[in-house]
C-alpha positions as YAML, in Angstrom:
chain: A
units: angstrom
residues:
- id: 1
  name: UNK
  ca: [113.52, 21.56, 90.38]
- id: 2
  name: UNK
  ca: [114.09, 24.90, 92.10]
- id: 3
  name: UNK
  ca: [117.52, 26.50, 90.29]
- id: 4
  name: UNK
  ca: [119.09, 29.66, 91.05]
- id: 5
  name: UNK
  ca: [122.63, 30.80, 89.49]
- id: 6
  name: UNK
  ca: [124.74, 32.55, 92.01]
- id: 7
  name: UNK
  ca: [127.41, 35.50, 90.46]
- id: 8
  name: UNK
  ca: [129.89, 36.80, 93.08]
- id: 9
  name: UNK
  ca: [131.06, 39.94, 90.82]
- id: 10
  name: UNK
  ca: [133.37, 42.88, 91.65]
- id: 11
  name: UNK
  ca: [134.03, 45.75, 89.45]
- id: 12
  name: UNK
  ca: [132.69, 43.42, 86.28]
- id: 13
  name: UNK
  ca: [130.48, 45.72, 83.91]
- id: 14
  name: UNK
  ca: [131.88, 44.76, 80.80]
- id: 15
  name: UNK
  ca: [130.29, 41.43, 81.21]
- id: 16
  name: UNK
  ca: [127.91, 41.21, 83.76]
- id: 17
  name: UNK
  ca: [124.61, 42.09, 81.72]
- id: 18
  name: UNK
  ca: [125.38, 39.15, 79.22]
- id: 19
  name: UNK
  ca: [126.21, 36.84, 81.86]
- id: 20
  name: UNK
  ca: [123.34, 37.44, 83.72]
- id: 21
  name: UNK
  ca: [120.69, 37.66, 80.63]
- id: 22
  name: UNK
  ca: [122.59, 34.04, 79.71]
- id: 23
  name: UNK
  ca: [122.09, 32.62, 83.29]
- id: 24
  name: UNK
  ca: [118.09, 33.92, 83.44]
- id: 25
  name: UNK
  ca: [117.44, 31.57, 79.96]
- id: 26
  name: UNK
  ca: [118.36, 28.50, 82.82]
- id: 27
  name: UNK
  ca: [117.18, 29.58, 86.48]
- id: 28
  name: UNK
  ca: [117.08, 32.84, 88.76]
- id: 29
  name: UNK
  ca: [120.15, 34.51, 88.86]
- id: 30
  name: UNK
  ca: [121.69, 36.10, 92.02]
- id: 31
  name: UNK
  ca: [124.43, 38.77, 91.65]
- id: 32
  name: UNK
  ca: [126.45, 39.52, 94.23]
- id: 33
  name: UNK
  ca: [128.00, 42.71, 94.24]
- id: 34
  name: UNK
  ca: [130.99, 42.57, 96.07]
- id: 35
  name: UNK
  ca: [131.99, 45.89, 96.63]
- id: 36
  name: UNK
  ca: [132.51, 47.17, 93.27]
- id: 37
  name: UNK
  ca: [133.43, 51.00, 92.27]
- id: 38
  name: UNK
  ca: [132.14, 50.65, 89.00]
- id: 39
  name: UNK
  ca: [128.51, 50.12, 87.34]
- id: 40
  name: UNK
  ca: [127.92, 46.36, 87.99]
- id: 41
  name: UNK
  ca: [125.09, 46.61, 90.18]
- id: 42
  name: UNK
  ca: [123.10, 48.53, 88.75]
- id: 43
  name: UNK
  ca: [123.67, 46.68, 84.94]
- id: 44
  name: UNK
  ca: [123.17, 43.65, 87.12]
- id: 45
  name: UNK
  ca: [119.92, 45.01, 88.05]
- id: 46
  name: UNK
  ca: [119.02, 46.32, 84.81]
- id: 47
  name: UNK
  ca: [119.72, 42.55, 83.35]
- id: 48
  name: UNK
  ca: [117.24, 40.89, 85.68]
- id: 49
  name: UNK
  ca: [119.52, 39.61, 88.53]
- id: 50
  name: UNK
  ca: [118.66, 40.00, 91.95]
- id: 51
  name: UNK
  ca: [121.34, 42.15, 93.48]
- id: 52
  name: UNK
  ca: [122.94, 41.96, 96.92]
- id: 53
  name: UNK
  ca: [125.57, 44.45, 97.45]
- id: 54
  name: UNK
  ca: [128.39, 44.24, 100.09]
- id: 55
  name: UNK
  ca: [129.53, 47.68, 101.22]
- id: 56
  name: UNK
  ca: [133.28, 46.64, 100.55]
- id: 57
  name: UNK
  ca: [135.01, 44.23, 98.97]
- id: 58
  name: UNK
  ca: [135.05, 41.21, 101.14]
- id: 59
  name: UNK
  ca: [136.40, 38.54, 98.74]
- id: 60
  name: UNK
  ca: [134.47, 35.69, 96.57]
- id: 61
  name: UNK
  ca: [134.50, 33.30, 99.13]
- id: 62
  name: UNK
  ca: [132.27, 36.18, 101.22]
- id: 63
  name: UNK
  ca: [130.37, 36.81, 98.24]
- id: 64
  name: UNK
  ca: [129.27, 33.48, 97.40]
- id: 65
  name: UNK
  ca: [128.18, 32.96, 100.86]
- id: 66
  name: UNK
  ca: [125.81, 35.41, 100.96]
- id: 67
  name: UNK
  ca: [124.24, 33.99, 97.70]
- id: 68
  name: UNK
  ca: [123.65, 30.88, 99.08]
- id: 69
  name: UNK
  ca: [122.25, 32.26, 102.50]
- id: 70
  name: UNK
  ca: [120.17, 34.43, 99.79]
- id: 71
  name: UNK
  ca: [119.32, 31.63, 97.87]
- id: 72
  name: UNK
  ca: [118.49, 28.76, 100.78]
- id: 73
  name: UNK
  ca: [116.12, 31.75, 102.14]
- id: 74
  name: UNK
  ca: [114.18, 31.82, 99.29]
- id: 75
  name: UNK
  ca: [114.25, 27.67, 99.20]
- id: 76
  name: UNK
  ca: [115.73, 26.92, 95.88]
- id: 77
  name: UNK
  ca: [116.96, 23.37, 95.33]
- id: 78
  name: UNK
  ca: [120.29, 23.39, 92.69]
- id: 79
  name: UNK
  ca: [122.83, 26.22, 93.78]
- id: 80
  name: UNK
  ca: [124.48, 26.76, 90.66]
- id: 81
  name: UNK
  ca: [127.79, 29.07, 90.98]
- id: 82
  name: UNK
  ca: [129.40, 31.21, 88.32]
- id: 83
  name: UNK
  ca: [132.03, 33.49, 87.59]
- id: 84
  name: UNK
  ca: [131.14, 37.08, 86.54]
- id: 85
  name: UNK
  ca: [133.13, 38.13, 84.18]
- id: 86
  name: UNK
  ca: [132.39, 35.79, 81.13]
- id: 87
  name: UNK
  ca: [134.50, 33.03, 81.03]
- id: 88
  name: UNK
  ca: [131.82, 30.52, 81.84]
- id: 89
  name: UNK
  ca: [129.08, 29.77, 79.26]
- id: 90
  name: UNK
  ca: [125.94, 29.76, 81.40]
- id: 91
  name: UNK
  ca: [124.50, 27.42, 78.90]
- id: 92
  name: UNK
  ca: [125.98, 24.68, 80.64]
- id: 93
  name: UNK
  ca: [123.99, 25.34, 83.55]
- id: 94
  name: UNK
  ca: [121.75, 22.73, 82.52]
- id: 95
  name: UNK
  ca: [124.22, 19.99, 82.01]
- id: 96
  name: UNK
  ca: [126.19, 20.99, 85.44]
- id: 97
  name: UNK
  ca: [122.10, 21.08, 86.78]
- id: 98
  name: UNK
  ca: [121.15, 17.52, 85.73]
- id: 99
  name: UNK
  ca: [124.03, 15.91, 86.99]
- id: 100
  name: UNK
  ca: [122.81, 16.95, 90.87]
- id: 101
  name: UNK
  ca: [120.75, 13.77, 90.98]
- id: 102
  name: UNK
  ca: [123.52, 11.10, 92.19]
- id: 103
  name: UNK
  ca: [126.12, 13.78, 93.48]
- id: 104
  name: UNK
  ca: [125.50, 16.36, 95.71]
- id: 105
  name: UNK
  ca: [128.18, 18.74, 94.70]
- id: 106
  name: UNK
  ca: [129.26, 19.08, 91.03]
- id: 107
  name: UNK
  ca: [132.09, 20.81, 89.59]
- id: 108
  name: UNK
  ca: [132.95, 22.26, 85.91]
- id: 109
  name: UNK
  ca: [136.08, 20.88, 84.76]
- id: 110
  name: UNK
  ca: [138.28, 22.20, 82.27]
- id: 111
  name: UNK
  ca: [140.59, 19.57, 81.80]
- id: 112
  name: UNK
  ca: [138.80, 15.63, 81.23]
- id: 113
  name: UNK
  ca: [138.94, 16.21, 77.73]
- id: 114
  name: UNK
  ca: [142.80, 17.36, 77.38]
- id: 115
  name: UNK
  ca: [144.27, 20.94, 78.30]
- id: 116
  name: UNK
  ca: [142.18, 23.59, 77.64]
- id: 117
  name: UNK
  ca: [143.29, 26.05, 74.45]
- id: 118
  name: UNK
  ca: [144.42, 29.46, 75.69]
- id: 119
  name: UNK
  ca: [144.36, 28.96, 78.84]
- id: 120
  name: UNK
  ca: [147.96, 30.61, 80.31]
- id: 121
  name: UNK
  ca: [150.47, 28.17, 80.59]
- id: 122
  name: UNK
  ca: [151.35, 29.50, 84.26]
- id: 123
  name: UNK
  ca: [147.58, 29.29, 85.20]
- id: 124
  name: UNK
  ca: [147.39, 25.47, 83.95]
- id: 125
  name: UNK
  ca: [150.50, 24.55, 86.12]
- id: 126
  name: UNK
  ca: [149.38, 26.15, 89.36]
- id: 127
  name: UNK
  ca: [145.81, 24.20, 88.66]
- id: 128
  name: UNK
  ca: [147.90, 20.90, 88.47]
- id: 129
  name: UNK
  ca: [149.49, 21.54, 91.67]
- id: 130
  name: UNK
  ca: [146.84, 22.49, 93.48]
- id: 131
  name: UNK
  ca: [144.73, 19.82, 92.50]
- id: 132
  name: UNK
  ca: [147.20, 17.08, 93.35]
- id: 133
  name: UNK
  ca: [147.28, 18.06, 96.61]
- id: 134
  name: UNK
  ca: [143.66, 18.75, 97.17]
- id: 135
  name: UNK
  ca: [143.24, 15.12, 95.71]
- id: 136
  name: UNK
  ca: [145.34, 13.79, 98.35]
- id: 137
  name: UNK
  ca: [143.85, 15.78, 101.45]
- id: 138
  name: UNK
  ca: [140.32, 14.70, 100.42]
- id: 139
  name: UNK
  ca: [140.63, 11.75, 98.48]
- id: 140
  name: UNK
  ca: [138.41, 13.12, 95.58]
- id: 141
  name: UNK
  ca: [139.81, 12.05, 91.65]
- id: 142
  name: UNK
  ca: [139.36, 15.38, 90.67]
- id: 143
  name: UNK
  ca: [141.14, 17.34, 87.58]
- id: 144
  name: UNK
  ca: [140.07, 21.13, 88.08]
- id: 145
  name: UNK
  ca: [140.14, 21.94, 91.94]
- id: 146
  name: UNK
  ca: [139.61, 25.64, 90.73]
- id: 147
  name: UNK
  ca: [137.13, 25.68, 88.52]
- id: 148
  name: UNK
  ca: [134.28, 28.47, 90.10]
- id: 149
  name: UNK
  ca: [131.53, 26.36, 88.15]
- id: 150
  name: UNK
  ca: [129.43, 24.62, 90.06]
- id: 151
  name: UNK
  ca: [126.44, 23.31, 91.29]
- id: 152
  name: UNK
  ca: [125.45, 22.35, 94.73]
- id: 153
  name: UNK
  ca: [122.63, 20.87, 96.79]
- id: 154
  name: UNK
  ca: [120.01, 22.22, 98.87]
- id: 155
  name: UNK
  ca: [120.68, 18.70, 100.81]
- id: 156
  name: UNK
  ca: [123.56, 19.90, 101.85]
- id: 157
  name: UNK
  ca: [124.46, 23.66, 101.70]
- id: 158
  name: UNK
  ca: [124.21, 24.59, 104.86]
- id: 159
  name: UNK
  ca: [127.31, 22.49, 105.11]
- id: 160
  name: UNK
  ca: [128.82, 25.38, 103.19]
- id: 161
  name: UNK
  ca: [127.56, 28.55, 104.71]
- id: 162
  name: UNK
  ca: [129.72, 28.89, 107.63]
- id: 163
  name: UNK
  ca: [133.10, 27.94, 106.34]
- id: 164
  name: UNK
  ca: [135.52, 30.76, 107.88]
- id: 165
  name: UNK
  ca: [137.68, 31.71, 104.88]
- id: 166
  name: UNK
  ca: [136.31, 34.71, 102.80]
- id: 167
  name: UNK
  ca: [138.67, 34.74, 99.35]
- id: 168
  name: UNK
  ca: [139.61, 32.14, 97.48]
- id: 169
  name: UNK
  ca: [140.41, 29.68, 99.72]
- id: 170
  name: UNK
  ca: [136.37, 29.29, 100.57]
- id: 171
  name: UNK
  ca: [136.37, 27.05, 96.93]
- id: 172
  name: UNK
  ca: [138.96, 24.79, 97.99]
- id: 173
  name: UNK
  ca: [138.20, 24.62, 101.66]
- id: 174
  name: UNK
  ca: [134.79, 23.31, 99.97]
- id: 175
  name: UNK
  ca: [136.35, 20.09, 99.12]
- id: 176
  name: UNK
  ca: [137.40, 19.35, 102.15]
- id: 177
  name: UNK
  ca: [134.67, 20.12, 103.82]
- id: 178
  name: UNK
  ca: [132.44, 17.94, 101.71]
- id: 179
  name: UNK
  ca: [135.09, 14.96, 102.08]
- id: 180
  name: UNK
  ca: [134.90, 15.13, 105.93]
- id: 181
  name: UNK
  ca: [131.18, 14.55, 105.25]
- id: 182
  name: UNK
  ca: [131.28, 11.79, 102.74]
- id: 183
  name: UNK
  ca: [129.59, 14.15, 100.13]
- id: 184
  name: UNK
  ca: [129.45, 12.69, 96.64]
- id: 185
  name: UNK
  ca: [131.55, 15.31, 94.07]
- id: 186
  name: UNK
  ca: [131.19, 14.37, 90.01]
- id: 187
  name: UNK
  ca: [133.19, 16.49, 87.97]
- id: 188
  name: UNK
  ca: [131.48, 17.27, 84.11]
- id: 189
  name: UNK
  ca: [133.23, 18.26, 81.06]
- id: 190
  name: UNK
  ca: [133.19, 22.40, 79.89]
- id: 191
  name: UNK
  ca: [134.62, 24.99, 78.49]
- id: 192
  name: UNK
  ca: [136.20, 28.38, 79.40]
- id: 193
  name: UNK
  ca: [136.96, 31.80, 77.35]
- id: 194
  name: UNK
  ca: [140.10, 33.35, 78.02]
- id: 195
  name: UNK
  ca: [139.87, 37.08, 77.21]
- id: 196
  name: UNK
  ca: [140.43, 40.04, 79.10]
- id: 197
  name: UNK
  ca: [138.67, 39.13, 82.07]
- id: 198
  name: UNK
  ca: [141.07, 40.26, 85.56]
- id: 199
  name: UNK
  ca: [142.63, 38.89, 88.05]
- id: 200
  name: UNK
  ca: [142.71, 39.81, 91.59]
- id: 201
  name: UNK
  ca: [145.23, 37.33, 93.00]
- id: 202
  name: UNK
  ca: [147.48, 38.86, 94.68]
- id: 203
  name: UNK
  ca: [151.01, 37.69, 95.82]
- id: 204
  name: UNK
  ca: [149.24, 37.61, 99.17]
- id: 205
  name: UNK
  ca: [146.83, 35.79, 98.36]
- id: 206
  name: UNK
  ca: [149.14, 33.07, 96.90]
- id: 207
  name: UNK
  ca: [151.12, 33.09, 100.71]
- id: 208
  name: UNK
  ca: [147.67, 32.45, 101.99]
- id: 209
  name: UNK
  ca: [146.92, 29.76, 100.33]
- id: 210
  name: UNK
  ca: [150.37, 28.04, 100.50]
- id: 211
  name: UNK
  ca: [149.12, 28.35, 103.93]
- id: 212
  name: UNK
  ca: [146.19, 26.66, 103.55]
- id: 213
  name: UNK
  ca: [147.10, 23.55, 101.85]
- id: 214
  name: UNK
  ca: [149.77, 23.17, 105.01]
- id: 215
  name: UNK
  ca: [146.70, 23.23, 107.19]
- id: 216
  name: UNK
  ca: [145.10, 20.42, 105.00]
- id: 217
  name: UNK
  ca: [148.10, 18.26, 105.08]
- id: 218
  name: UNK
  ca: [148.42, 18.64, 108.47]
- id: 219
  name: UNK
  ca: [145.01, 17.74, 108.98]
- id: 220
  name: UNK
  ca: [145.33, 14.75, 106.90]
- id: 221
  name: UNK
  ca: [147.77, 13.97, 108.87]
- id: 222
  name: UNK
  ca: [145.84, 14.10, 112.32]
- id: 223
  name: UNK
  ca: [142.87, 11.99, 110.92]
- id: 224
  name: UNK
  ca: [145.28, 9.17, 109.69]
- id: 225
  name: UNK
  ca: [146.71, 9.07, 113.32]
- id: 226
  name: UNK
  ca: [143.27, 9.33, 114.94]
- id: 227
  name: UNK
  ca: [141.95, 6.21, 112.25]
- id: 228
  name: UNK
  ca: [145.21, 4.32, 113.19]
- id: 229
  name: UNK
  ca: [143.98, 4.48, 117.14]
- id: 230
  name: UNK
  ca: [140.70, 3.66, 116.58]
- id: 231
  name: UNK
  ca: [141.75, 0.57, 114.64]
- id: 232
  name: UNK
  ca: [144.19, -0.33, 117.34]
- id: 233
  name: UNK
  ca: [141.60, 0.07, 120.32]
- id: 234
  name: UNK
  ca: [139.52, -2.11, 118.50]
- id: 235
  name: UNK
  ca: [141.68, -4.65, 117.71]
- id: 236
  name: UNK
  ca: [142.27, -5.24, 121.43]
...
């Protein structure tokens, strides 16, 4: 089996050299540079990664496209995704790997085994709400809709190359995506360090998104009504 670890990055050199030399111990590692001003891409380099670097920043969901275009060119099997800027231990890319045999996409989650310690109480409540409501668009028991640890088959990524949104959104939007496809999702059990890693979240980025899960319910909404027709054609 074929892995590669994907690393959308921007502006992280305090920890992109030990999160790369930590994903190379598992599978290839792809960095994706998204635009930073700093000295990731060329620490990235130094580490081992192969480097792609956007001109500008174009946001993760941009960034992790181009890995997996990158990474489906070069016909790797197990697309495994992870952040850049330490808080995921890249030796779980084995377990998150292995567990690509019955689903198709797997996700990290922080939260099977009880809250997480240290995680900020205002980050754990916006994961709860989110998650609800992705769980009710898509139908998916999930328990960390925004974890960025994943892994994802080569059966079905080109599912995931074209999806429109470029930030954030593109992790979520994944989800529904793969429900409107009847893609199998298993979540697995892992940590997460909380240090000084940064956020770039902004308050419109948080509008967006409110956006977003409108969209979803509204699309929920317009499948329901088209399964309710179909069942009443046919029952005539």
């Amino acid at each position: 089996m074929k892995i590669v670890t994907i690393i959308p990055a921007y502006n992280e050199e305090v920890a992109i050299e030990t999160v790369v030399e930590g994903a190379l111990k598992h599978s290839d590692a792809i960095v994706v540079d998204d635009g930073s001003r700093d000295n990731t891409y060329n620490l990235a380099k130094k580490a081992g990664a192969t480097v792609i670097k956007h001109n500008k920043n174009k946001g993760k969901g941009a960034a992790i496209k181009s890995g997996l275009k990158e990474g489906l060119k070069n016909k790797y099997d197990v697309f495994i995704f992870i952040d850049g800027d330490g808080q995921h231990d890249p030796d779980n890319i084995p377990l998150i790997a292995s567990h690509i045999n019955g689903a198709k996409l797997v996700v990290g989650s922080r939260f099977m085994e009880g809250n997480p310690r240290n995680m900020p109480i205002q980050r754990r409540l916006s994961n709860k709400i989110t998650t609800n409501l992705i769980r009710y668009v898509t139908g998916y028991n999930l328990t960390d809709s925004q974890n960025g640890f994943r892994a994802l088959s080569r059966d079905v990524a080109n599912l995931f190359v074209d999806i429109k949104y470029d930030d954030y959104i593109y992790e979520s939007e994944m989800f529904y995506r793969a429900s409107k496809n009847s893609i199998v999702i298993e979540e697995v059990p892992i940590g997460c360090t909380y240090g000084i890693e940064k956020s770039y979240v902004t308050k419109w980025h948080v509008l967006l998104y409110i956006f977003f899960i409108i969209r979803l319910m509204f699309r929920k909404l317009r499948r329901r009504i088209k399964t309710t027709k179909n069942i009443a054609l046919n029952t005539f």
